PDB file of C-alpha atoms and ligand atoms in Angstrom:
ATOM      1  CA  MET A  27     -23.139 160.385 224.485  1.00 91.00           C
ATOM      2  CA  LEU A  28     -25.200 161.933 220.882  1.00 96.00           C
ATOM      3  CA  GLY A  29     -27.557 159.790 219.014  1.00 98.00           C
ATOM      4  CA  ARG A  30     -29.282 161.117 215.711  1.00 98.00           C
ATOM      5  CA  LEU A  31     -30.002 164.311 214.760  1.00 98.00           C
ATOM      6  CA  ASN A  32     -33.923 165.015 215.814  1.00 98.00           C
ATOM      7  CA  HIS A  33     -33.841 168.113 213.764  1.00 98.00           C
ATOM      8  CA  VAL A  34     -32.842 171.592 213.002  1.00 98.00           C
ATOM      9  CA  ALA A  35     -34.507 174.654 213.527  1.00 98.00           C
ATOM     10  CA  ILE A  36     -35.528 178.081 211.625  1.00 99.00           C
ATOM     11  CA  ALA A  37     -36.399 180.389 213.636  1.00 98.00           C
ATOM     12  CA  VAL A  38     -38.790 182.943 211.673  1.00 98.00           C
ATOM     13  CA  PRO A  39     -41.109 186.040 211.954  1.00 98.00           C
ATOM     14  CA  ASP A  40     -44.275 184.929 210.706  1.00 98.00           C
ATOM     15  CA  LEU A  41     -44.963 181.214 210.694  1.00 98.00           C
ATOM     16  CA  ALA A  42     -47.598 181.214 208.717  1.00 98.00           C
ATOM     17  CA  ALA A  43     -45.672 182.796 205.854  1.00 98.00           C
ATOM     18  CA  ALA A  44     -42.963 179.930 206.261  1.00 98.00           C
ATOM     19  CA  VAL A  45     -45.151 177.286 206.475  1.00 98.00           C
ATOM     20  CA  ALA A  46     -47.009 178.570 203.062  1.00 98.00           C
ATOM     21  CA  VAL A  47     -42.875 178.406 201.356  1.00 98.00           C
ATOM     22  CA  TYR A  48     -42.217 174.995 202.904  1.00 98.00           C
ATOM     23  CA  ARG A  49     -45.569 173.629 201.579  1.00 98.00           C
ATOM     24  CA  ASN A  50     -46.547 175.509 198.380  1.00 98.00           C
ATOM     25  CA  THR A  51     -42.452 176.271 196.790  1.00 98.00           C
ATOM     26  CA  LEU A  52     -40.894 172.700 198.662  1.00 98.00           C
ATOM     27  CA  GLY A  53     -43.807 170.579 198.752  1.00 98.00           C
ATOM     28  CA  ALA A  54     -43.258 169.789 202.362  1.00 97.00           C
ATOM     29  CA  ARG A  55     -45.359 167.907 204.310  1.00 97.00           C
ATOM     30  CA  VAL A  56     -45.460 170.138 207.672  1.00 98.00           C
ATOM     31  CA  THR A  57     -47.388 169.357 210.740  1.00 98.00           C
ATOM     32  CA  GLU A  58     -50.217 171.839 212.485  1.00 98.00           C
ATOM     33  CA  PRO A  59     -49.289 174.814 214.376  1.00 98.00           C
ATOM     34  CA  GLN A  60     -48.200 174.003 218.275  1.00 98.00           C
ATOM     35  CA  ALA A  61     -48.491 176.385 220.974  1.00 98.00           C
ATOM     36  CA  LEU A  62     -45.376 175.914 223.422  1.00 97.00           C
ATOM     37  CA  PRO A  63     -46.478 178.744 226.051  1.00 96.00           C
ATOM     38  CA  ASP A  64     -44.011 177.009 228.272  1.00 95.00           C
ATOM     39  CA  HIS A  65     -41.156 177.705 225.625  1.00 97.00           C
ATOM     40  CA  GLY A  66     -42.475 180.997 224.433  1.00 98.00           C
ATOM     41  CA  VAL A  67     -42.767 179.611 221.102  1.00 98.00           C
ATOM     42  CA  THR A  68     -45.610 178.242 218.223  1.00 98.00           C
ATOM     43  CA  VAL A  69     -43.872 175.415 216.018  1.00 98.00           C
ATOM     44  CA  VAL A  70     -44.826 173.331 213.168  1.00 98.00           C
ATOM     45  CA  PHE A  71     -42.143 169.987 212.141  1.00 98.00           C
ATOM     46  CA  ILE A  72     -41.459 169.137 208.507  1.00 98.00           C
ATOM     47  CA  GLU A  73     -40.707 165.250 208.589  1.00 96.00           C
ATOM     48  CA  LEU A  74     -37.896 164.778 206.215  1.00 97.00           C
ATOM     49  CA  GLY A  75     -37.135 160.807 206.508  1.00 93.00           C
ATOM     50  CA  ASN A  76     -33.947 161.394 208.322  1.00 97.00           C
ATOM     51  CA  THR A  77     -34.868 164.438 210.737  1.00 98.00           C
ATOM     52  CA  LYS A  78     -36.732 167.178 210.875  1.00 98.00           C
ATOM     53  CA  ILE A  79     -36.896 171.135 210.183  1.00 98.00           C
ATOM     54  CA  GLU A  80     -38.475 172.616 213.306  1.00 98.00           C
ATOM     55  CA  LEU A  81     -39.902 176.414 212.025  1.00 98.00           C
ATOM     56  CA  LEU A  82     -40.535 178.410 215.175  1.00 98.00           C
ATOM     57  CA  GLU A  83     -41.734 181.689 215.563  1.00 98.00           C
ATOM     58  CA  PRO A  84     -42.097 183.773 219.149  1.00 98.00           C
ATOM     59  CA  LEU A  85     -45.281 183.002 221.153  1.00 98.00           C
ATOM     60  CA  GLY A  86     -46.157 185.633 223.871  1.00 95.00           C
ATOM     61  CA  ALA A  87     -44.169 189.061 224.999  1.00 91.00           C
ATOM     62  CA  ASP A  88     -40.929 187.400 226.627  1.00 93.00           C
ATOM     63  CA  SER A  89     -40.204 184.652 224.165  1.00 96.00           C
ATOM     64  CA  THR A  90     -36.626 183.377 224.342  1.00 94.00           C
ATOM     65  CA  ILE A  91     -36.644 183.887 220.841  1.00 98.00           C
ATOM     66  CA  ALA A  92     -37.777 187.568 220.375  1.00 97.00           C
ATOM     67  CA  GLY A  93     -33.612 188.466 220.966  1.00 97.00           C
ATOM     68  CA  PHE A  94     -32.609 186.082 217.944  1.00 98.00           C
ATOM     69  CA  LEU A  95     -35.361 187.347 215.794  1.00 98.00           C
ATOM     70  CA  VAL A  96     -34.461 191.293 216.532  1.00 97.00           C
ATOM     71  CA  LYS A  97     -30.701 190.324 215.502  1.00 98.00           C
ATOM     72  CA  ASN A  98     -32.219 188.375 212.590  1.00 98.00           C
ATOM     73  CA  PRO A  99     -35.228 190.305 211.347  1.00 98.00           C
ATOM     74  CA  ALA A 100     -35.952 187.806 208.688  1.00 98.00           C
ATOM     75  CA  GLY A 101     -34.882 184.791 210.855  1.00 98.00           C
ATOM     76  CA  GLY A 102     -32.536 181.985 210.595  1.00 98.00           C
ATOM     77  CA  MET A 103     -31.302 179.026 211.859  1.00 98.00           C
ATOM     78  CA  HIS A 104     -31.610 178.647 215.085  1.00 98.00           C
ATOM     79  CA  HIS A 105     -30.728 175.620 217.078  1.00 98.00           C
ATOM     80  CA  VAL A 106     -29.823 171.537 216.124  1.00 98.00           C
ATOM     81  CA  CYS A 107     -31.221 168.966 218.861  1.00 98.00           C
ATOM     82  CA  TYR A 108     -29.400 166.134 218.767  1.00 98.00           C
ATOM     83  CA  GLU A 109     -31.302 162.910 220.627  1.00 98.00           C
ATOM     84  CA  VAL A 110     -29.645 161.171 224.166  1.00 98.00           C
ATOM     85  CA  ASP A 111     -30.743 158.145 226.008  1.00 98.00           C
ATOM     86  CA  ASP A 112     -30.194 159.482 229.186  1.00 98.00           C
ATOM     87  CA  ILE A 113     -30.612 163.274 229.203  1.00 98.00           C
ATOM     88  CA  LEU A 114     -29.744 164.036 233.145  1.00 98.00           C
ATOM     89  CA  ALA A 115     -26.664 161.654 233.190  1.00 98.00           C
ATOM     90  CA  THR A 116     -25.618 163.605 230.209  1.00 98.00           C
ATOM     91  CA  ARG A 117     -26.673 167.247 231.749  1.00 98.00           C
ATOM     92  CA  ASP A 118     -24.373 166.264 234.544  1.00 98.00           C
ATOM     93  CA  GLN A 119     -21.349 164.877 232.306  1.00 98.00           C
ATOM     94  CA  LEU A 120     -21.572 168.259 230.284  1.00 98.00           C
ATOM     95  CA  LYS A 121     -21.678 170.203 233.546  1.00 98.00           C
ATOM     96  CA  ALA A 122     -18.949 168.284 235.203  1.00 98.00           C
ATOM     97  CA  ALA A 123     -16.772 169.380 231.733  1.00 97.00           C
ATOM     98  CA  GLY A 124     -17.838 172.813 232.503  1.00 97.00           C
ATOM     99  CA  THR A 125     -20.746 173.199 230.127  1.00 97.00           C
ATOM    100  CA  ARG A 126     -23.465 175.552 230.336  1.00 98.00           C
ATOM    101  CA  ILE A 127     -27.028 174.403 230.666  1.00 98.00           C
ATOM    102  CA  LEU A 128     -29.577 177.120 229.765  1.00 98.00           C
ATOM    103  CA  GLY A 129     -32.503 177.987 232.227  1.00 97.00           C
ATOM    104  CA  ASP A 130     -32.464 176.452 235.624  1.00 97.00           C
ATOM    105  CA  GLY A 131     -30.751 173.256 234.225  1.00 97.00           C
ATOM    106  CA  GLU A 132     -33.800 170.989 234.848  1.00 98.00           C
ATOM    107  CA  PRO A 133     -34.920 169.456 231.340  1.00 98.00           C
ATOM    108  CA  LYS A 134     -38.870 170.700 230.596  1.00 98.00           C
ATOM    109  CA  ILE A 135     -40.741 168.719 228.166  1.00 98.00           C
ATOM    110  CA  GLY A 136     -40.346 169.814 224.793  1.00 98.00           C
ATOM    111  CA  ALA A 137     -42.606 169.255 221.386  1.00 97.00           C
ATOM    112  CA  HIS A 138     -42.311 165.806 221.134  1.00 97.00           C
ATOM    113  CA  GLY A 139     -43.355 165.205 224.796  1.00 97.00           C
ATOM    114  CA  LYS A 140     -40.154 164.552 225.580  1.00 98.00           C
ATOM    115  CA  PRO A 141     -37.529 166.166 227.879  1.00 98.00           C
ATOM    116  CA  VAL A 142     -35.335 168.315 226.528  1.00 98.00           C
ATOM    117  CA  LEU A 143     -32.188 171.084 227.659  1.00 98.00           C
ATOM    118  CA  PHE A 144     -30.713 173.661 225.877  1.00 98.00           C
ATOM    119  CA  LEU A 145     -26.271 174.471 225.796  1.00 98.00           C
ATOM    120  CA  HIS A 146     -25.354 177.807 225.975  1.00 98.00           C
ATOM    121  CA  PRO A 147     -23.957 178.555 222.483  1.00 98.00           C
ATOM    122  CA  LYS A 148     -21.186 179.748 223.370  1.00 98.00           C
ATOM    123  CA  ASP A 149     -19.770 176.674 224.373  1.00 98.00           C
ATOM    124  CA  PHE A 150     -20.331 174.885 221.290  1.00 98.00           C
ATOM    125  CA  GLN A 151     -18.791 177.066 218.736  1.00 98.00           C
ATOM    126  CA  GLY A 152     -21.913 179.687 218.181  1.00 98.00           C
ATOM    127  CA  THR A 153     -24.995 177.271 217.626  1.00 98.00           C
ATOM    128  CA  LEU A 154     -27.471 176.670 220.349  1.00 98.00           C
ATOM    129  CA  VAL A 155     -28.078 172.859 221.087  1.00 98.00           C
ATOM    130  CA  GLU A 156     -30.727 171.077 222.239  1.00 98.00           C
ATOM    131  CA  LEU A 157     -30.802 167.791 223.807  1.00 98.00           C
ATOM    132  CA  GLU A 158     -33.889 165.016 223.521  1.00 98.00           C
ATOM    133  CA  GLN A 159     -34.433 162.411 225.450  1.00 98.00           C
ATOM    134  CA  VAL A 160     -35.699 159.865 223.024  1.00 94.00           C
TER     135      VAL A 160
HETATM  136  C1  LIG B  13     -38.493 172.906 223.793  1.00 97.21           C
HETATM  137  C2  LIG B  13     -39.654 173.491 222.887  1.00 97.21           C
HETATM  138  C3  LIG B  13     -39.217 173.277 221.187  1.00 97.21           C
HETATM  139  C4  LIG B  13     -38.331 171.940 220.942  1.00 97.21           C
HETATM  140  O1  LIG B  13     -37.809 171.814 219.893  1.00 97.21           O
HETATM  141  O2  LIG B  13     -39.138 170.649 221.504  1.00 97.21           O
HETATM  142  C5  LIG B  13     -37.893 174.236 221.172  1.00 97.21           C
HETATM  143  O3  LIG B  13     -36.885 173.886 220.449  1.00 97.21           O
HETATM  144  S1  LIG B  13     -38.014 176.166 221.960  1.00 97.21           S
HETATM  145  C6  LIG B  13     -36.739 176.904 220.862  1.00 97.21           C
HETATM  146  C7  LIG B  13     -36.898 177.746 222.346  1.00 97.21           C
HETATM  147  N1  LIG B  13     -36.070 177.898 223.463  1.00 97.21           N
HETATM  148  C8  LIG B  13     -34.878 178.213 223.594  1.00 97.21           C
HETATM  149  O4  LIG B  13     -34.122 178.768 222.601  1.00 97.21           O
HETATM  150  C9  LIG B  13     -34.124 178.150 224.770  1.00 97.21           C
HETATM  151  C10 LIG B  13     -33.272 178.065 224.612  1.00 97.21           C
HETATM  152  N2  LIG B  13     -32.587 179.440 223.914  1.00 97.21           N
HETATM  153  C11 LIG B  13     -32.456 180.696 225.017  1.00 97.21           C
HETATM  154  O5  LIG B  13     -31.755 180.676 226.746  1.00 97.21           O
HETATM  155  C12 LIG B  13     -31.835 182.206 225.132  1.00 97.21           C
HETATM  156  O6  LIG B  13     -32.468 181.972 223.882  1.00 97.21           O
HETATM  157  C13 LIG B  13     -30.204 182.090 225.009  1.00 97.21           C
HETATM  158  C14 LIG B  13     -29.686 181.964 226.150  1.00 97.21           C
HETATM  159  C15 LIG B  13     -29.602 181.201 223.643  1.00 97.21           C
HETATM  160  C16 LIG B  13     -30.213 183.696 224.223  1.00 97.21           C
HETATM  161  O7  LIG B  13     -31.017 184.746 224.789  1.00 97.21           O
HETATM  162  P1  LIG B  13     -30.752 185.605 224.371  1.00 97.21           P
HETATM  163  O8  LIG B  13     -31.737 185.591 222.829  1.00 97.21           O
HETATM  164  O9  LIG B  13     -31.714 187.077 224.810  1.00 97.21           O
HETATM  165  O10 LIG B  13     -29.665 186.686 224.169  1.00 97.21           O
HETATM  166  P2  LIG B  13     -28.295 186.763 224.668  1.00 97.21           P
HETATM  167  O11 LIG B  13     -27.980 188.362 224.350  1.00 97.21           O
HETATM  168  O12 LIG B  13     -28.440 186.445 226.165  1.00 97.21           O
HETATM  169  O13 LIG B  13     -27.043 186.004 223.819  1.00 97.21           O
HETATM  170  C17 LIG B  13     -26.279 184.988 224.243  1.00 97.21           C
HETATM  171  C18 LIG B  13     -24.908 185.379 222.915  1.00 97.21           C
HETATM  172  O14 LIG B  13     -26.031 184.300 222.436  1.00 97.21           O
HETATM  173  C19 LIG B  13     -25.637 184.964 220.862  1.00 97.21           C
HETATM  174  N3  LIG B  13     -27.522 183.705 220.596  1.00 97.21           N
HETATM  175  C20 LIG B  13     -28.558 183.801 220.852  1.00 97.21           C
HETATM  176  N4  LIG B  13     -29.254 183.123 220.307  1.00 97.21           N
HETATM  177  C21 LIG B  13     -28.437 182.462 219.322  1.00 97.21           C
HETATM  178  C22 LIG B  13     -28.591 181.146 218.953  1.00 97.21           C
HETATM  179  N5  LIG B  13     -30.045 180.482 218.708  1.00 97.21           N
HETATM  180  N6  LIG B  13     -27.604 180.948 218.036  1.00 97.21           N
HETATM  181  C23 LIG B  13     -26.263 181.349 218.179  1.00 97.21           C
HETATM  182  N7  LIG B  13     -26.606 182.046 218.754  1.00 97.21           N
HETATM  183  C24 LIG B  13     -27.271 182.638 219.694  1.00 97.21           C
HETATM  184  C25 LIG B  13     -26.001 186.315 220.830  1.00 97.21           C
HETATM  185  O15 LIG B  13     -26.306 186.670 219.829  1.00 97.21           O
HETATM  186  C26 LIG B  13     -25.135 186.282 222.040  1.00 97.21           C
HETATM  187  O16 LIG B  13     -24.286 186.138 221.468  1.00 97.21           O
HETATM  188  P3  LIG B  13     -22.828 187.807 221.287  1.00 97.21           P
HETATM  189  O17 LIG B  13     -21.903 187.273 220.916  1.00 97.21           O
HETATM  190  O18 LIG B  13     -22.842 188.220 222.761  1.00 97.21           O
HETATM  191  O19 LIG B  13     -24.365 189.092 221.099  1.00 97.21           O
HETATM  192 CO1  LIG B  14     -36.153 172.495 219.064  1.00 97.21          CO
END
């Protein structure tokens, strides 16, 4: 079912400050900010060769990550994203296994222009899981 680890996401209260740390302190190559209003976030990616780090900050008043930042005001690990070959078949298998698919259960287009879904953190050892079809 699972392919590669596409990215590990870190939610941050201030994206520009987080980018400066990664770029200036860690020497990382960071993409330009990408506003994703459908997802209520602005993101950048740090390409690591074997996977990516996604830094994300809230976008808009009712961002999906606002609650997370209330509980974690300095930011923190937000989700992991695994690649899958067939997101609809994977979704249906997971639903049949009783897993909660977040949102309306239909894939949305994510930051990479690919369909993504999210699985409830309570079903995966307290970790929010994103699936991205590659
Ligand atoms: C797709 C674009 C981009 C990309 O990579 O391409 C992105 O990744 S965008 C990422 C932002 N979008 C999402 O996160 C969508 C999925 N997330 C959600 O639907 C919500 O954030 C949800 C349901 C995970 C949490 O909702 P909320 O913050 O309102 O909190 P709740 O009180 O309902 O949470 C219930 C329960 O889960 C715990 N929780 C919340 N967020 C996380 C998390 N990131 N990791 C682990 N656990 C999380 C929360 O603390 C609650 O636990 P409890 O023990 O009841 O306090
Ligand atoms: Co993500």
